[in-house]
CSV table of C-alpha atoms and ligand atoms in Angstrom, one decimal:
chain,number,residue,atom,x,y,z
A,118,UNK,CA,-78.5,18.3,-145.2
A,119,UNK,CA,-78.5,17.8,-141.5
A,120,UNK,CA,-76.3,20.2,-139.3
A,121,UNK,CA,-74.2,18.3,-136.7
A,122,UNK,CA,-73.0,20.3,-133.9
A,123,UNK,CA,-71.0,19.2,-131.1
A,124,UNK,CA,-71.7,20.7,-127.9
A,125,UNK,CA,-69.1,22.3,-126.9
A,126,UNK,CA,-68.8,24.4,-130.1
A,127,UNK,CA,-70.0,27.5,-129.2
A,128,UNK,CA,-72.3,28.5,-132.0
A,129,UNK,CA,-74.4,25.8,-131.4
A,130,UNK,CA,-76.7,27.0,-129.1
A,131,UNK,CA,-77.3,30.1,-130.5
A,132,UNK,CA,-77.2,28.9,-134.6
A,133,UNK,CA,-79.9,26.2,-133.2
A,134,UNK,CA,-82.1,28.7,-131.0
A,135,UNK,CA,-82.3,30.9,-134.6
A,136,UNK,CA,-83.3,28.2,-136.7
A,137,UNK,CA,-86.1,27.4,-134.1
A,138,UNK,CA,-86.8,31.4,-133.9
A,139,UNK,CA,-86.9,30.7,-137.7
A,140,UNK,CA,-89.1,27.8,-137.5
A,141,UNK,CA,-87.2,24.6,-138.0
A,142,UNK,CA,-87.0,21.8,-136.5
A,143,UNK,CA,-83.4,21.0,-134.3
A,144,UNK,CA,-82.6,17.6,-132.5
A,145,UNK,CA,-81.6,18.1,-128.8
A,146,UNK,CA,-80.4,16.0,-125.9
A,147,UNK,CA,-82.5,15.9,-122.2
A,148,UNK,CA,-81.9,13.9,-120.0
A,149,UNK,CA,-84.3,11.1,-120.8
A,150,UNK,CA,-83.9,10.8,-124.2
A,151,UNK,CA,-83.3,13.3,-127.4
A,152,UNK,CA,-85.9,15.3,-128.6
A,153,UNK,CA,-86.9,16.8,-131.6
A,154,UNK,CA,-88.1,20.4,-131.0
A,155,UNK,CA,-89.8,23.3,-133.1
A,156,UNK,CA,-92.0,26.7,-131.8
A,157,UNK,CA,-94.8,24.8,-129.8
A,158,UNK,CA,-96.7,28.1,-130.8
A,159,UNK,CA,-95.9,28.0,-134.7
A,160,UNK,CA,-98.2,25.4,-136.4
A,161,UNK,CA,-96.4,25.3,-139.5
A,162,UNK,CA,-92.9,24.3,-137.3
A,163,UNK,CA,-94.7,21.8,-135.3
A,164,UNK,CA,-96.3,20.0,-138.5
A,165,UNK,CA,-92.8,20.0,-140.0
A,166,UNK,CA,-92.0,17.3,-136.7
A,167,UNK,CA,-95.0,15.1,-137.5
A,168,UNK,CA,-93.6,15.3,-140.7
A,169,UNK,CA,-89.7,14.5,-140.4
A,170,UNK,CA,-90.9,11.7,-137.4
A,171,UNK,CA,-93.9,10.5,-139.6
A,172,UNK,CA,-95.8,10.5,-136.2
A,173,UNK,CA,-99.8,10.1,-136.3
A,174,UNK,CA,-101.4,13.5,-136.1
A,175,UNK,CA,-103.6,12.6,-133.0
A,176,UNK,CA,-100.5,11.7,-130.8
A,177,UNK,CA,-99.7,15.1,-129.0
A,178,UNK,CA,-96.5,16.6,-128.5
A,179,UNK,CA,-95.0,17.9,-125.2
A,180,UNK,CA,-93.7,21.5,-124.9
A,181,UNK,CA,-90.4,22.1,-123.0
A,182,UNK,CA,-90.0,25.3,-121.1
A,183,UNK,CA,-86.6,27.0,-119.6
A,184,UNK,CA,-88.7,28.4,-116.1
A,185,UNK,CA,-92.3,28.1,-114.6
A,186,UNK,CA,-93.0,31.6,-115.1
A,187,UNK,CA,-93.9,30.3,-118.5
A,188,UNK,CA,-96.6,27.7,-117.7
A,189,UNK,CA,-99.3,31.1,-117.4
A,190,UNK,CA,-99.2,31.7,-120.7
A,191,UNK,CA,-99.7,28.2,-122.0
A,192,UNK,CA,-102.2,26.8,-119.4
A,193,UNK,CA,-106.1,28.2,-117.8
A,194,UNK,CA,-105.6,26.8,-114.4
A,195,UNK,CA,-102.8,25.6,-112.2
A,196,UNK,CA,-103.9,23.3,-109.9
A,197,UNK,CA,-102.4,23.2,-106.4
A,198,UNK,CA,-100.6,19.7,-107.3
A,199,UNK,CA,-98.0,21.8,-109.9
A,200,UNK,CA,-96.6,24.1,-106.8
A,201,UNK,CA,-95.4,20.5,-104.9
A,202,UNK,CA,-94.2,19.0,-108.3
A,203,UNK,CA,-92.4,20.8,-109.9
A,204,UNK,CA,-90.8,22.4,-106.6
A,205,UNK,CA,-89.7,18.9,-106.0
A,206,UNK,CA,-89.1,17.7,-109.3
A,207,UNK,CA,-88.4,20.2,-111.7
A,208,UNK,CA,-86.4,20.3,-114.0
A,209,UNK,CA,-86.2,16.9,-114.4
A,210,UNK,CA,-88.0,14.3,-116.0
A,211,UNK,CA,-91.7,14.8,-115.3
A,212,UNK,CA,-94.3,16.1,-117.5
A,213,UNK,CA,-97.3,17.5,-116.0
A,214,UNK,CA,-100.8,17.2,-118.1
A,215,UNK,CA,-103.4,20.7,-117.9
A,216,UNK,CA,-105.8,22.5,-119.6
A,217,UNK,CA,-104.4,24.3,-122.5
A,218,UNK,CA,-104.8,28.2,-123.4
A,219,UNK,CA,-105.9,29.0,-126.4
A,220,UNK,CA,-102.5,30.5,-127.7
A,221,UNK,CA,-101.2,26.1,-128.2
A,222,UNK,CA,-101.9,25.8,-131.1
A,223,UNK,CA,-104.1,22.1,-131.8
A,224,UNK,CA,-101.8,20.6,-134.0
A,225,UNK,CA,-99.2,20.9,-130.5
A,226,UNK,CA,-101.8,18.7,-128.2
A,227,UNK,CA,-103.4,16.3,-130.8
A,228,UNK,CA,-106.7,18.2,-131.1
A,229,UNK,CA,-106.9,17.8,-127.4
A,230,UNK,CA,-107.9,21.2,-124.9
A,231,UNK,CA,-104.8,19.6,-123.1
A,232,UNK,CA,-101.2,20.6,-123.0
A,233,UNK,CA,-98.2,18.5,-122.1
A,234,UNK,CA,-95.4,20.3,-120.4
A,235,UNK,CA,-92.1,20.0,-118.9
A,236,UNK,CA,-89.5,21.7,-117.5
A,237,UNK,CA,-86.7,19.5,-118.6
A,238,UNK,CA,-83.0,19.1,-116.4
A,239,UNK,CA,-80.3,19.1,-119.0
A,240,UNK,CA,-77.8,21.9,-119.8
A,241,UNK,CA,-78.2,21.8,-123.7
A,242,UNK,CA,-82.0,21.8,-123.4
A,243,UNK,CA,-82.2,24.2,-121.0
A,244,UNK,CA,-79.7,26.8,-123.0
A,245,UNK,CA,-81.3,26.3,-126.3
A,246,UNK,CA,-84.9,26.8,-124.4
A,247,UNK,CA,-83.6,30.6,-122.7
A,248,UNK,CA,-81.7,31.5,-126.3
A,249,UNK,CA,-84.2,30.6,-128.2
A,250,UNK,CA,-87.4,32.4,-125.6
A,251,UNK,CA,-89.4,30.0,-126.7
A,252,UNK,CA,-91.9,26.9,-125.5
A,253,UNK,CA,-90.3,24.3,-127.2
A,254,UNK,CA,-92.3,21.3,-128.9
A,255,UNK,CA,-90.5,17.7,-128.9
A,256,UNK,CA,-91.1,14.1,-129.2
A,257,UNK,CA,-88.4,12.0,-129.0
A,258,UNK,CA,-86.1,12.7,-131.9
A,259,UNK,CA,-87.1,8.8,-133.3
A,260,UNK,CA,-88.8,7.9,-136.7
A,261,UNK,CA,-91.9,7.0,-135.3
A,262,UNK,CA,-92.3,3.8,-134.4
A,263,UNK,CA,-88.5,3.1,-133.9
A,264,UNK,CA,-86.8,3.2,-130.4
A,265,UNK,CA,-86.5,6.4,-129.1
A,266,UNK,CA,-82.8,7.7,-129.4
A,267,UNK,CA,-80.3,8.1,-126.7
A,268,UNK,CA,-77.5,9.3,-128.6
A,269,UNK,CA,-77.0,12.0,-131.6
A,270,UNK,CA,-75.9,8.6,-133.5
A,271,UNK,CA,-80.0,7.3,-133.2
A,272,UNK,CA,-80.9,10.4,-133.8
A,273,UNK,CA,-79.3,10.7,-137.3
A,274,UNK,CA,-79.7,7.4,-138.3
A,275,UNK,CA,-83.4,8.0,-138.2
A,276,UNK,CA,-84.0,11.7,-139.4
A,277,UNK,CA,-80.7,12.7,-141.1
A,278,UNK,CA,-82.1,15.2,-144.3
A,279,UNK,CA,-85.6,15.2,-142.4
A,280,UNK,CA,-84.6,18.2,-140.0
A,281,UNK,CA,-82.1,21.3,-140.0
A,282,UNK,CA,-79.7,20.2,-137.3
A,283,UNK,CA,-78.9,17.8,-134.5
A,284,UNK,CA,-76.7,19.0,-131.1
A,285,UNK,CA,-74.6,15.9,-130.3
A,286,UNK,CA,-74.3,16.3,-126.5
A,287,UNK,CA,-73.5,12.3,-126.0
A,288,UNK,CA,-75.4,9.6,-124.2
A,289,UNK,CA,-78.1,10.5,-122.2
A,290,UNK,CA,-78.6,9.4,-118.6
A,291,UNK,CA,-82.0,8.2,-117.9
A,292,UNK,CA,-82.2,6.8,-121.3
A,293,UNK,CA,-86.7,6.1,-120.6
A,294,UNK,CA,-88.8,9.2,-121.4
A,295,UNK,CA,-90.2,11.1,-118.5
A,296,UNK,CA,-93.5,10.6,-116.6
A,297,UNK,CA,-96.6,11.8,-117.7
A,298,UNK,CA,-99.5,12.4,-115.3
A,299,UNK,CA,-102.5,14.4,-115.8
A,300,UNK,CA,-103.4,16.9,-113.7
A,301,UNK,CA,-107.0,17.5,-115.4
A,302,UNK,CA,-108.0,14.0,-113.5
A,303,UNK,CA,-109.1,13.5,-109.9
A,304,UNK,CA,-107.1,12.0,-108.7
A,305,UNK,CA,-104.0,12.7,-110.8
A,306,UNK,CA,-103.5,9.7,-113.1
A,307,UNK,CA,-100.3,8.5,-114.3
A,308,UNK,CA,-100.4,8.2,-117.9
A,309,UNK,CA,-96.5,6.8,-118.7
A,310,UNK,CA,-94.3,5.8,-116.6
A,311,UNK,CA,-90.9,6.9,-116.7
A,312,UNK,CA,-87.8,8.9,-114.5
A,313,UNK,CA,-90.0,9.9,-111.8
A,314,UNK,CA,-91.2,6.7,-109.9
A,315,UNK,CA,-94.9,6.1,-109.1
A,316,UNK,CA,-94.1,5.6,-106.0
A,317,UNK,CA,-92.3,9.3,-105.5
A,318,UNK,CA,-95.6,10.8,-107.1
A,319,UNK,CA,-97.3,8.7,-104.3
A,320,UNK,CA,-95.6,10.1,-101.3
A,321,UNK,CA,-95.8,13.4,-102.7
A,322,UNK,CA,-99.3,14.0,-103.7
A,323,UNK,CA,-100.9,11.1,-101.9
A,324,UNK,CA,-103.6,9.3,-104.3
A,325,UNK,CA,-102.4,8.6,-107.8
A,326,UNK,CA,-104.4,6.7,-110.2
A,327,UNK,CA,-102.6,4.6,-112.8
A,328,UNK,CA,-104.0,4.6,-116.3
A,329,UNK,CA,-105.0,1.4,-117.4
A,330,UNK,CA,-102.6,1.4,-120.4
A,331,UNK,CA,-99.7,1.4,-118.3
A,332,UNK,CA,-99.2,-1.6,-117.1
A,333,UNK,CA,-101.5,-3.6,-119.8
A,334,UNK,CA,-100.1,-6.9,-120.6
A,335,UNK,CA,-102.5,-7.3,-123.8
A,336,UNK,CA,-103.3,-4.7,-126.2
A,337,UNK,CA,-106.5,-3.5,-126.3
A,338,UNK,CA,-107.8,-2.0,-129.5
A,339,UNK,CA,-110.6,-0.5,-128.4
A,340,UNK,CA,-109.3,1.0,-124.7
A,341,UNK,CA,-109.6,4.8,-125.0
A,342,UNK,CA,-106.0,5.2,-123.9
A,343,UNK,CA,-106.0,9.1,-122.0
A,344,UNK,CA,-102.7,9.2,-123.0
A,345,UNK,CA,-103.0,9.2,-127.2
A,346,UNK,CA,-99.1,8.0,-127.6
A,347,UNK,CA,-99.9,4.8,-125.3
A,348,UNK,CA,-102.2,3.4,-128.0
A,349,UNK,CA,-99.4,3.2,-130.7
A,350,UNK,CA,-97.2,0.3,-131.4
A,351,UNK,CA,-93.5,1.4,-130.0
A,352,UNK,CA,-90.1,1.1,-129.7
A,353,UNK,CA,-89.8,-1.4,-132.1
A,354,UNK,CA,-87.2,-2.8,-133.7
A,355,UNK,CA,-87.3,-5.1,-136.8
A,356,UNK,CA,-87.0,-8.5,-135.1
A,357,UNK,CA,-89.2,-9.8,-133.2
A,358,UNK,CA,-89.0,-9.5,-129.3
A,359,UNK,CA,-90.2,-11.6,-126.6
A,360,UNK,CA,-90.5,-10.6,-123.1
A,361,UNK,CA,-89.7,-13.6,-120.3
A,362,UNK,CA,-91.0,-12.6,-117.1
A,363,UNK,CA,-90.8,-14.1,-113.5
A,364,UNK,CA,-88.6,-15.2,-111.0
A,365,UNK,CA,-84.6,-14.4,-111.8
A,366,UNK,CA,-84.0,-18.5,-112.4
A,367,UNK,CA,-86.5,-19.8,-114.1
A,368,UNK,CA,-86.5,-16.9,-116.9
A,369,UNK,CA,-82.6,-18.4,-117.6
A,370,UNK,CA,-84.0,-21.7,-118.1
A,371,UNK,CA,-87.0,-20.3,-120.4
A,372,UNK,CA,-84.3,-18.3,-122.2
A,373,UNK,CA,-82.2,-21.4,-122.5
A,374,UNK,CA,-85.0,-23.4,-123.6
A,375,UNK,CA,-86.0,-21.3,-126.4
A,376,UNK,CA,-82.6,-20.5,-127.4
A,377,UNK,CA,-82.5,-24.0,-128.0
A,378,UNK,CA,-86.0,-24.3,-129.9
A,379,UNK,CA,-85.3,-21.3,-132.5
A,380,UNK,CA,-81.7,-22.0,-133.2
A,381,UNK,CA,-82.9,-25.8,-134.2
A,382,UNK,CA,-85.5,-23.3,-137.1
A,383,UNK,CA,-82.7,-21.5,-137.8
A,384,UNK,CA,-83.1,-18.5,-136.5
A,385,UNK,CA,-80.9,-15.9,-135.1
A,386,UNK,CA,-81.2,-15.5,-131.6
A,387,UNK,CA,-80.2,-12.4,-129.3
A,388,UNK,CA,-80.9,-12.2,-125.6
A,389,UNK,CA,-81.0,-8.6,-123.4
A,390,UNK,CA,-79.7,-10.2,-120.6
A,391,UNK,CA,-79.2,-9.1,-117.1
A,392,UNK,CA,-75.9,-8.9,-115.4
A,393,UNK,CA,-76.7,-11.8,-112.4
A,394,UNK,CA,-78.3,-13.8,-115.7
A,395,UNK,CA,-75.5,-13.6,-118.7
A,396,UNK,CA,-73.5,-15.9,-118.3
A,397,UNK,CA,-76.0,-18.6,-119.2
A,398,UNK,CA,-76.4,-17.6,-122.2
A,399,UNK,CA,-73.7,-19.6,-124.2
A,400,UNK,CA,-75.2,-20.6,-127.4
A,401,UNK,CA,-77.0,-17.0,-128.3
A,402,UNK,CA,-76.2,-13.4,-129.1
A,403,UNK,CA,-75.8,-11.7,-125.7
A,404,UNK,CA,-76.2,-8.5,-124.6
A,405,UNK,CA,-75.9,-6.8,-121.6
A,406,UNK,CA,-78.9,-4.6,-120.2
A,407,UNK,CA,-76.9,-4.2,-116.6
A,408,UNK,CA,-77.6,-5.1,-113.2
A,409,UNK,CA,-80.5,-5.6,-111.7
A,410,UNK,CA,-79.9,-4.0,-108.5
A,411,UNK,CA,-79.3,-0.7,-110.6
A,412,UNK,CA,-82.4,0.3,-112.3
A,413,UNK,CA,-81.0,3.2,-114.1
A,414,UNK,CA,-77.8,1.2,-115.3
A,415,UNK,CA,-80.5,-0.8,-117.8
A,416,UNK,CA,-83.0,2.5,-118.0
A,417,UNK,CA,-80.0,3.8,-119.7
A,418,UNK,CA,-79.5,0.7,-122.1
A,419,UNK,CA,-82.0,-0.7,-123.1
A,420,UNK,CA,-83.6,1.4,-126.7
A,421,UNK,CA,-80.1,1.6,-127.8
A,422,UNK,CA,-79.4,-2.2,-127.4
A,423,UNK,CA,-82.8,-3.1,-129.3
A,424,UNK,CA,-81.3,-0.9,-131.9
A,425,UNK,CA,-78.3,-2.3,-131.5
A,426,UNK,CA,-79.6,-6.1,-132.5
A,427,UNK,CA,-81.3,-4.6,-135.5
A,428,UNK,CA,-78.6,-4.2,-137.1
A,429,UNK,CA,-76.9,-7.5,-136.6
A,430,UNK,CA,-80.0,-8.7,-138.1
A,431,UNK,CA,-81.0,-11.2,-135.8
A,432,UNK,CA,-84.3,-12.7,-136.4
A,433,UNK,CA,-85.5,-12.5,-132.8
A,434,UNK,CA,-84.9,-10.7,-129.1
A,435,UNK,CA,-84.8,-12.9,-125.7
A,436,UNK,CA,-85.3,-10.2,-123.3
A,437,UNK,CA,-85.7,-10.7,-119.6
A,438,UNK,CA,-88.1,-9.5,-117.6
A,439,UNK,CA,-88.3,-7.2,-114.4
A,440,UNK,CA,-90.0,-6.2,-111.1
A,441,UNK,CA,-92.2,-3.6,-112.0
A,442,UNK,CA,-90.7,-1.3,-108.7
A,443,UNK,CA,-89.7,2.1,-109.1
A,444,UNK,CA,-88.1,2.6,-112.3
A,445,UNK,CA,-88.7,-1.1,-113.3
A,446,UNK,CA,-92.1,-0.3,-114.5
A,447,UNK,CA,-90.8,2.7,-117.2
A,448,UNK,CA,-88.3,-0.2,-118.1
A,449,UNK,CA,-90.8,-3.3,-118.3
A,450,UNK,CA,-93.5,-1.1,-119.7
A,451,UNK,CA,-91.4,0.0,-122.8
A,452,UNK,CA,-90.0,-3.6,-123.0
A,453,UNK,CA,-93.6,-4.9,-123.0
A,454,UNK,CA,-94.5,-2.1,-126.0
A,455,UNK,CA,-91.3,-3.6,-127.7
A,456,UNK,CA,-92.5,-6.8,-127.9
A,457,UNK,CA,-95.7,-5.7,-129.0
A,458,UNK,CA,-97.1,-7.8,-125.9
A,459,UNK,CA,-95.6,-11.0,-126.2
A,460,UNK,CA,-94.7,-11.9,-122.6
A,461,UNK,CA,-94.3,-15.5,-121.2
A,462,UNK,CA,-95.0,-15.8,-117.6
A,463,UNK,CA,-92.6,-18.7,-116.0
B,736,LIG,O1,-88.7,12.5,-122.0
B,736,LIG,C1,-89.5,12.9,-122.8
B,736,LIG,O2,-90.7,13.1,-122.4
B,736,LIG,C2,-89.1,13.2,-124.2
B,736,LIG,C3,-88.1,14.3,-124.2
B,736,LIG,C4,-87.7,14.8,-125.6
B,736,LIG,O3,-88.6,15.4,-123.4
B,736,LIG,N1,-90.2,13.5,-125.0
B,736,LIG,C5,-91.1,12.5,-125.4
B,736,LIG,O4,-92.1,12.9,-126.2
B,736,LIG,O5,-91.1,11.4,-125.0
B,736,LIG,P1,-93.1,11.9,-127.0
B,736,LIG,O6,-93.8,12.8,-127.9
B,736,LIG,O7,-92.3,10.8,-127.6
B,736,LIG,O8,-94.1,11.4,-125.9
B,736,LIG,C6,-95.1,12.3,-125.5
B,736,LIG,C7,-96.1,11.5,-124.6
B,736,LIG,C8,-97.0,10.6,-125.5
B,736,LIG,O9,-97.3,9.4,-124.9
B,736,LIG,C9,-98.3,11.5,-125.6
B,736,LIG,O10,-99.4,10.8,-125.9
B,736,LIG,C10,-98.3,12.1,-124.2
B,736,LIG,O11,-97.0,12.4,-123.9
B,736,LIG,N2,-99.0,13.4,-124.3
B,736,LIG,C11,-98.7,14.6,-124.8
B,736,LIG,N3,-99.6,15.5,-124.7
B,736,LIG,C12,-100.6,14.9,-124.0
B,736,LIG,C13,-101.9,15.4,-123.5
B,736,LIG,N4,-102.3,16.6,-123.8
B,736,LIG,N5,-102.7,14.5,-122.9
B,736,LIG,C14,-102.3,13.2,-122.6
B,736,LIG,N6,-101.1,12.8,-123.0
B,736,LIG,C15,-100.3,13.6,-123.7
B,737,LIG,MG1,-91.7,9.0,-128.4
């Protein structure tokens, strides 16, 4: 079975950090969302998260370090952009994209001569990475496909008997994975959006591309996504989800209006509703994503409300769209995955 520790039980950190030494596989909270991490340098303990997860084996994992002394090791080159990151943003939630040394394993980056790496800010993380000595590999600590998990609760409803142990640390803040950009582009090219803004990478480093998957609005099979995970359908949950997007008013109305249309087939509607906007919503399911004038209030919210309609079993998802500024694209770019792209413009 699954191990459950609590966080502040003592022999967490250091029963997790051996099994990890040993080459399991332990669920851990950051502060973006939980991960699930093994040896990024053991092959056989990273296969055994593609494994528990069931993720694809081209979709590469990132690999958590404890202090930047230990990017030499993993990477050929730093380029001069890593000095102004990660003095600015580190730890936190960016993760920075270079060319890997030979000593990453390919099953850690997906076959790619790339690494992913991040130095990530959370107490738990950050203990389990010094105990343990080790560059840490972890996804999010989801069954692939599934919502990524924000609580040890996700976390076990989706691998419980898959991996060795889970540290239950509570919610986590951002609740949106971090930002990728690669630093093996000129210029450096934002691959997902997510805790760190584009527009902070902007001020910082100047010119930064966006990759073309980020803010798609149609899925495009054949795209070469730089980013492997961008290509896969995500954070889904069993219903189906519908993204209404424009101006604050009119989306109520839309929402209103379909409510309307699918109760009248039968269905069971939920709406992930705004703060300004939920009080409309009479005749439907409603929950609460937060307010728009705090980002981060619905950051935090939003994968464990699509989970949370799941299991009332409603039959389809109203969810209200965003401005793409600052945080809002992480948010309105895993909303749009979620749906699988179905977004009405109003
Ligand atoms: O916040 C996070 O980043 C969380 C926590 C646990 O740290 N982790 C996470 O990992 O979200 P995962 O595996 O769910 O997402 C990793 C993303 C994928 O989109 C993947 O394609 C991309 O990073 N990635 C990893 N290595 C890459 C590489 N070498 N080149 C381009 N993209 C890469
Ligand atoms: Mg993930």
């Amino acid at each position: 079975g699954t191990k459950i520790f609590k966080v502040n039980d003592s022999n967490a950190i250091l029963e997790c950090s051996n099994i990890l030494r040993e080459g399991g596989v332990v669920a851990f909270p950051t502060e973006t969302v939980y991960g699930l991490g093994a040896n990024a340098l053991d092959s056989k303990a990273v296969k055994r998260i593609f494994k528990a997860k069931g993720r694809p084996a081209d979709n590469p994992l990132i690999v958590h370090i404890a202090d930047l002394k230990q990017l030499n090791d993993l990477v050929t080159k730093i380029p001069k952009e890593v000095k102004l990151l990660s003095q600015k943003f580190w730890p936190g939630p960016l993760t920075l994209v270079l060319k890997k040394e030979d000593v990453v394993p390919e099953i850690t980056t997906g076959g790619l001569d790339t690494v992913a790496i991040r130095l990530p800010g959370h107490d738990v993380a950050l203990n389990l990475l010094q105990k343990s000595q080790l560059p840490i590999a972890a996804p999010s600590a989801n069954l692939s496909g599934r919502p990524s998990p924000t609580t040890a609760q996700h976390v076990i409803a989706d691998l419980a008997g898959r991996i060795e142990a889970v540290i239950d640390g509570g919610p986590t803040g951002i609740g949106v994975e971090s930002t990728v950009i690669s630093l093996v582009e000129e210029p450096p090219t934002l691959l997902r959006p997510g805790g760190i803004t584009y527009e902070e990478l902007k001020d910082l480093l100047g010119e930064v591309d966006i990759d073309s998957a980020v803010e798609a609005e149609i899925e495009d099979e054949n795209r070469l996504a730089l980013s492997p995970g961008m290509k896969y359908k995500h954070y889904s949950p069993d219903a189906e989800v519908l993204v209404i997007e424009g101006q604050r008013t009119k989306i109520a109305n839309e929402i209103m209006t379909l409510t309307d249309q699918y109760l009248e087939e039968g269905l069971n509607v939920g709406v992930m509703a705004t703060k300004e906007n939920s009080d409309s919503y009479t005749k439907s399911q409603v929950k609460v994503m937060g307010n728009r004038s705090n980002l981060m209030e619905i950051s935090s919210n939003i994968f464990r409300l699509l989970r949370e309609f799941d299991e009332m079993e409603v039959d389809i998802i109203l969810v209200e769209g965003l401005s793409t500024i600052g945080l809002g694209l992480a948010i309105m770019n895993r909303l749009r995955k979620a749906a699988g792209y179905q977004i009405i413009n109003v």
